[in-house]
Amino acid sequence: HTHTHTHTHTHTHTHNVSTAVTSTFVRQLMACPSMLAMIPLQDLLDTCDSTASRNPTQDQINFPGEQEKSWHWRCALDIEDIVNNAEFVATLRELIHSSDRAVI
């Protein structure tokens, strides 16, 4: 009677999974043929490891049935830190250029 067990462990931080999922979501939105693509800042920030939320549940802005709690969000990063973040700026630039939304 022989038992063979194979275990494969892949360790991925939650925010990295979120970054991959959010990047795919944002790319799909940017690829739409509409004239405008409006993407919430928290989703744009979550496309990059250095700006991704460490607790994505805090970024939820819609709480059905809880009017007082809904539609409030405060960015945890200063705007200066965002615009000076080379990784985020490069990621955003690539998203814009790859979707042919750039005007150059």
PDB file of C-alpha atoms in Angstrom:
ATOM      1  CA  HIS A   1       0.000   0.000   0.000  1.00  0.00           C
ATOM      2  CA  THR A   2       1.893   3.073  -1.243  1.00  0.00           C
ATOM      3  CA  HIS A   3       0.769   6.710  -0.958  1.00  0.00           C
ATOM      4  CA  THR A   4       2.332   9.374  -3.106  1.00  0.00           C
ATOM      5  CA  HIS A   5       1.680  12.985  -2.195  1.00  0.00           C
ATOM      6  CA  THR A   6       2.823  15.867  -4.292  1.00  0.00           C
ATOM      7  CA  HIS A   7       2.591  19.328  -2.826  1.00  0.00           C
ATOM      8  CA  THR A   8       3.258  22.473  -4.781  1.00  0.00           C
ATOM      9  CA  HIS A   9       3.262  25.733  -2.883  1.00  0.00           C
ATOM     10  CA  THR A  10       3.189  29.064  -4.616  1.00  0.00           C
ATOM     11  CA  HIS A  11       3.362  32.015  -2.281  1.00  0.00           C
ATOM     12  CA  THR A  12       1.825  35.198  -3.646  1.00  0.00           C
ATOM     13  CA  HIS A  13       1.068  38.266  -1.601  1.00  0.00           C
ATOM     14  CA  THR A  14      -2.565  39.358  -1.773  1.00  0.00           C
ATOM     15  CA  HIS A  15      -1.743  42.774  -3.186  1.00  0.00           C
ATOM     16  CA  ASN A  16       0.277  41.186  -6.027  1.00  0.00           C
ATOM     17  CA  VAL A  17      -2.738  39.117  -7.049  1.00  0.00           C
ATOM     18  CA  SER A  18      -4.842  42.248  -6.798  1.00  0.00           C
ATOM     19  CA  THR A  19      -2.299  44.122  -8.930  1.00  0.00           C
ATOM     20  CA  ALA A  20      -2.460  41.496 -11.685  1.00  0.00           C
ATOM     21  CA  VAL A  21      -6.260  41.377 -11.627  1.00  0.00           C
ATOM     22  CA  THR A  22      -6.604  45.160 -11.520  1.00  0.00           C
ATOM     23  CA  SER A  23      -4.097  45.597 -14.362  1.00  0.00           C
ATOM     24  CA  THR A  24      -6.131  43.218 -16.527  1.00  0.00           C
ATOM     25  CA  PHE A  25      -9.341  45.050 -15.629  1.00  0.00           C
ATOM     26  CA  VAL A  26      -7.827  48.482 -16.418  1.00  0.00           C
ATOM     27  CA  ARG A  27      -6.359  47.218 -19.710  1.00  0.00           C
ATOM     28  CA  GLN A  28      -9.800  45.942 -20.741  1.00  0.00           C
ATOM     29  CA  LEU A  29     -11.378  49.296 -19.907  1.00  0.00           C
ATOM     30  CA  MET A  30      -8.672  51.169 -21.796  1.00  0.00           C
ATOM     31  CA  ALA A  31      -9.188  48.907 -24.843  1.00  0.00           C
ATOM     32  CA  CYS A  32     -12.889  49.798 -25.125  1.00  0.00           C
ATOM     33  CA  PRO A  33     -13.731  51.820 -28.230  1.00  0.00           C
ATOM     34  CA  SER A  34     -15.410  54.580 -26.216  1.00  0.00           C
ATOM     35  CA  MET A  35     -14.041  58.107 -26.437  1.00  0.00           C
ATOM     36  CA  LEU A  36     -13.393  58.249 -22.678  1.00  0.00           C
ATOM     37  CA  ALA A  37     -12.212  55.691 -20.156  1.00  0.00           C
ATOM     38  CA  MET A  38     -12.954  56.804 -16.586  1.00  0.00           C
ATOM     39  CA  ILE A  39     -11.035  54.719 -14.078  1.00  0.00           C
ATOM     40  CA  PRO A  40     -11.109  55.342 -10.313  1.00  0.00           C
ATOM     41  CA  LEU A  41      -7.771  56.458  -8.865  1.00  0.00           C
ATOM     42  CA  GLN A  42      -7.684  53.529  -6.435  1.00  0.00           C
ATOM     43  CA  ASP A  43      -7.861  51.131  -9.406  1.00  0.00           C
ATOM     44  CA  LEU A  44      -5.064  52.958 -11.255  1.00  0.00           C
ATOM     45  CA  LEU A  45      -2.912  52.892  -8.119  1.00  0.00           C
ATOM     46  CA  ASP A  46      -3.558  49.151  -7.759  1.00  0.00           C
ATOM     47  CA  THR A  47      -1.948  48.463 -11.165  1.00  0.00           C
ATOM     48  CA  CYS A  48       1.497  49.051  -9.673  1.00  0.00           C
ATOM     49  CA  ASP A  49       3.174  47.197  -6.779  1.00  0.00           C
ATOM     50  CA  SER A  50       4.661  50.350  -5.249  1.00  0.00           C
ATOM     51  CA  THR A  51       1.309  52.167  -5.065  1.00  0.00           C
ATOM     52  CA  ALA A  52      -1.083  49.238  -4.599  1.00  0.00           C
ATOM     53  CA  SER A  53      -3.278  49.298  -1.523  1.00  0.00           C
ATOM     54  CA  ARG A  54      -2.031  47.110   1.294  1.00  0.00           C
ATOM     55  CA  ASN A  55      -5.640  46.596   2.400  1.00  0.00           C
ATOM     56  CA  PRO A  56      -7.913  46.636  -0.676  1.00  0.00           C
ATOM     57  CA  THR A  57     -11.064  46.205   1.419  1.00  0.00           C
ATOM     58  CA  GLN A  58     -10.493  49.747   2.732  1.00  0.00           C
ATOM     59  CA  ASP A  59     -10.865  51.032  -0.843  1.00  0.00           C
ATOM     60  CA  GLN A  60     -14.455  49.829  -1.161  1.00  0.00           C
ATOM     61  CA  ILE A  61     -16.715  52.827  -1.755  1.00  0.00           C
ATOM     62  CA  ASN A  62     -20.114  51.238  -2.249  1.00  0.00           C
ATOM     63  CA  PHE A  63     -21.887  49.623   0.697  1.00  0.00           C
ATOM     64  CA  PRO A  64     -25.423  48.727  -0.432  1.00  0.00           C
ATOM     65  CA  GLY A  65     -27.977  49.699   2.196  1.00  0.00           C
ATOM     66  CA  GLU A  66     -25.534  51.920   4.107  1.00  0.00           C
ATOM     67  CA  GLN A  67     -25.949  55.389   2.619  1.00  0.00           C
ATOM     68  CA  GLU A  68     -23.831  57.192   5.249  1.00  0.00           C
ATOM     69  CA  LYS A  69     -20.881  54.874   4.634  1.00  0.00           C
ATOM     70  CA  SER A  70     -21.015  54.799   0.821  1.00  0.00           C
ATOM     71  CA  TRP A  71     -19.124  56.873  -1.713  1.00  0.00           C
ATOM     72  CA  HIS A  72     -16.356  58.074   0.605  1.00  0.00           C
ATOM     73  CA  TRP A  73     -12.694  57.361  -0.090  1.00  0.00           C
ATOM     74  CA  ARG A  74      -9.489  59.138   0.851  1.00  0.00           C
ATOM     75  CA  CYS A  75      -6.259  58.353  -0.944  1.00  0.00           C
ATOM     76  CA  ALA A  76      -3.600  57.122   1.481  1.00  0.00           C
ATOM     77  CA  LEU A  77      -0.800  58.556  -0.696  1.00  0.00           C
ATOM     78  CA  ASP A  78       0.121  62.187  -1.225  1.00  0.00           C
ATOM     79  CA  ILE A  79      -0.286  63.390  -4.824  1.00  0.00           C
ATOM     80  CA  GLU A  80       3.380  64.435  -4.839  1.00  0.00           C
ATOM     81  CA  ASP A  81       4.405  60.881  -3.984  1.00  0.00           C
ATOM     82  CA  ILE A  82       2.192  59.506  -6.745  1.00  0.00           C
ATOM     83  CA  VAL A  83       3.459  61.775  -9.539  1.00  0.00           C
ATOM     84  CA  ASN A  84       7.076  61.305  -8.421  1.00  0.00           C
ATOM     85  CA  ASN A  85       6.769  57.500  -8.321  1.00  0.00           C
ATOM     86  CA  ALA A  86       8.718  56.395 -11.410  1.00  0.00           C
ATOM     87  CA  GLU A  87       7.231  52.872 -11.382  1.00  0.00           C
ATOM     88  CA  PHE A  88       3.641  54.166 -11.270  1.00  0.00           C
ATOM     89  CA  VAL A  89       4.251  56.819 -13.933  1.00  0.00           C
ATOM     90  CA  ALA A  90       5.863  54.214 -16.234  1.00  0.00           C
ATOM     91  CA  THR A  91       2.980  51.787 -15.638  1.00  0.00           C
ATOM     92  CA  LEU A  92       0.381  54.464 -16.375  1.00  0.00           C
ATOM     93  CA  ARG A  93       2.292  55.634 -19.466  1.00  0.00           C
ATOM     94  CA  GLU A  94       2.429  52.048 -20.769  1.00  0.00           C
ATOM     95  CA  LEU A  95      -1.306  51.546 -20.134  1.00  0.00           C
ATOM     96  CA  ILE A  96      -2.120  54.712 -22.072  1.00  0.00           C
ATOM     97  CA  HIS A  97       0.224  54.016 -24.989  1.00  0.00           C
ATOM     98  CA  SER A  98      -0.734  50.340 -25.337  1.00  0.00           C
ATOM     99  CA  SER A  99      -4.403  51.303 -25.586  1.00  0.00           C
ATOM    100  CA  ASP A 100      -3.749  53.883 -28.342  1.00  0.00           C
ATOM    101  CA  ARG A 101      -5.306  56.573 -26.164  1.00  0.00           C
ATOM    102  CA  ALA A 102      -2.180  58.723 -26.124  1.00  0.00           C
ATOM    103  CA  VAL A 103      -2.176  61.880 -28.193  1.00  0.00           C
ATOM    104  CA  ILE A 104       1.387  62.415 -29.345  1.00  0.00           C
TER     105      ILE A 104
END
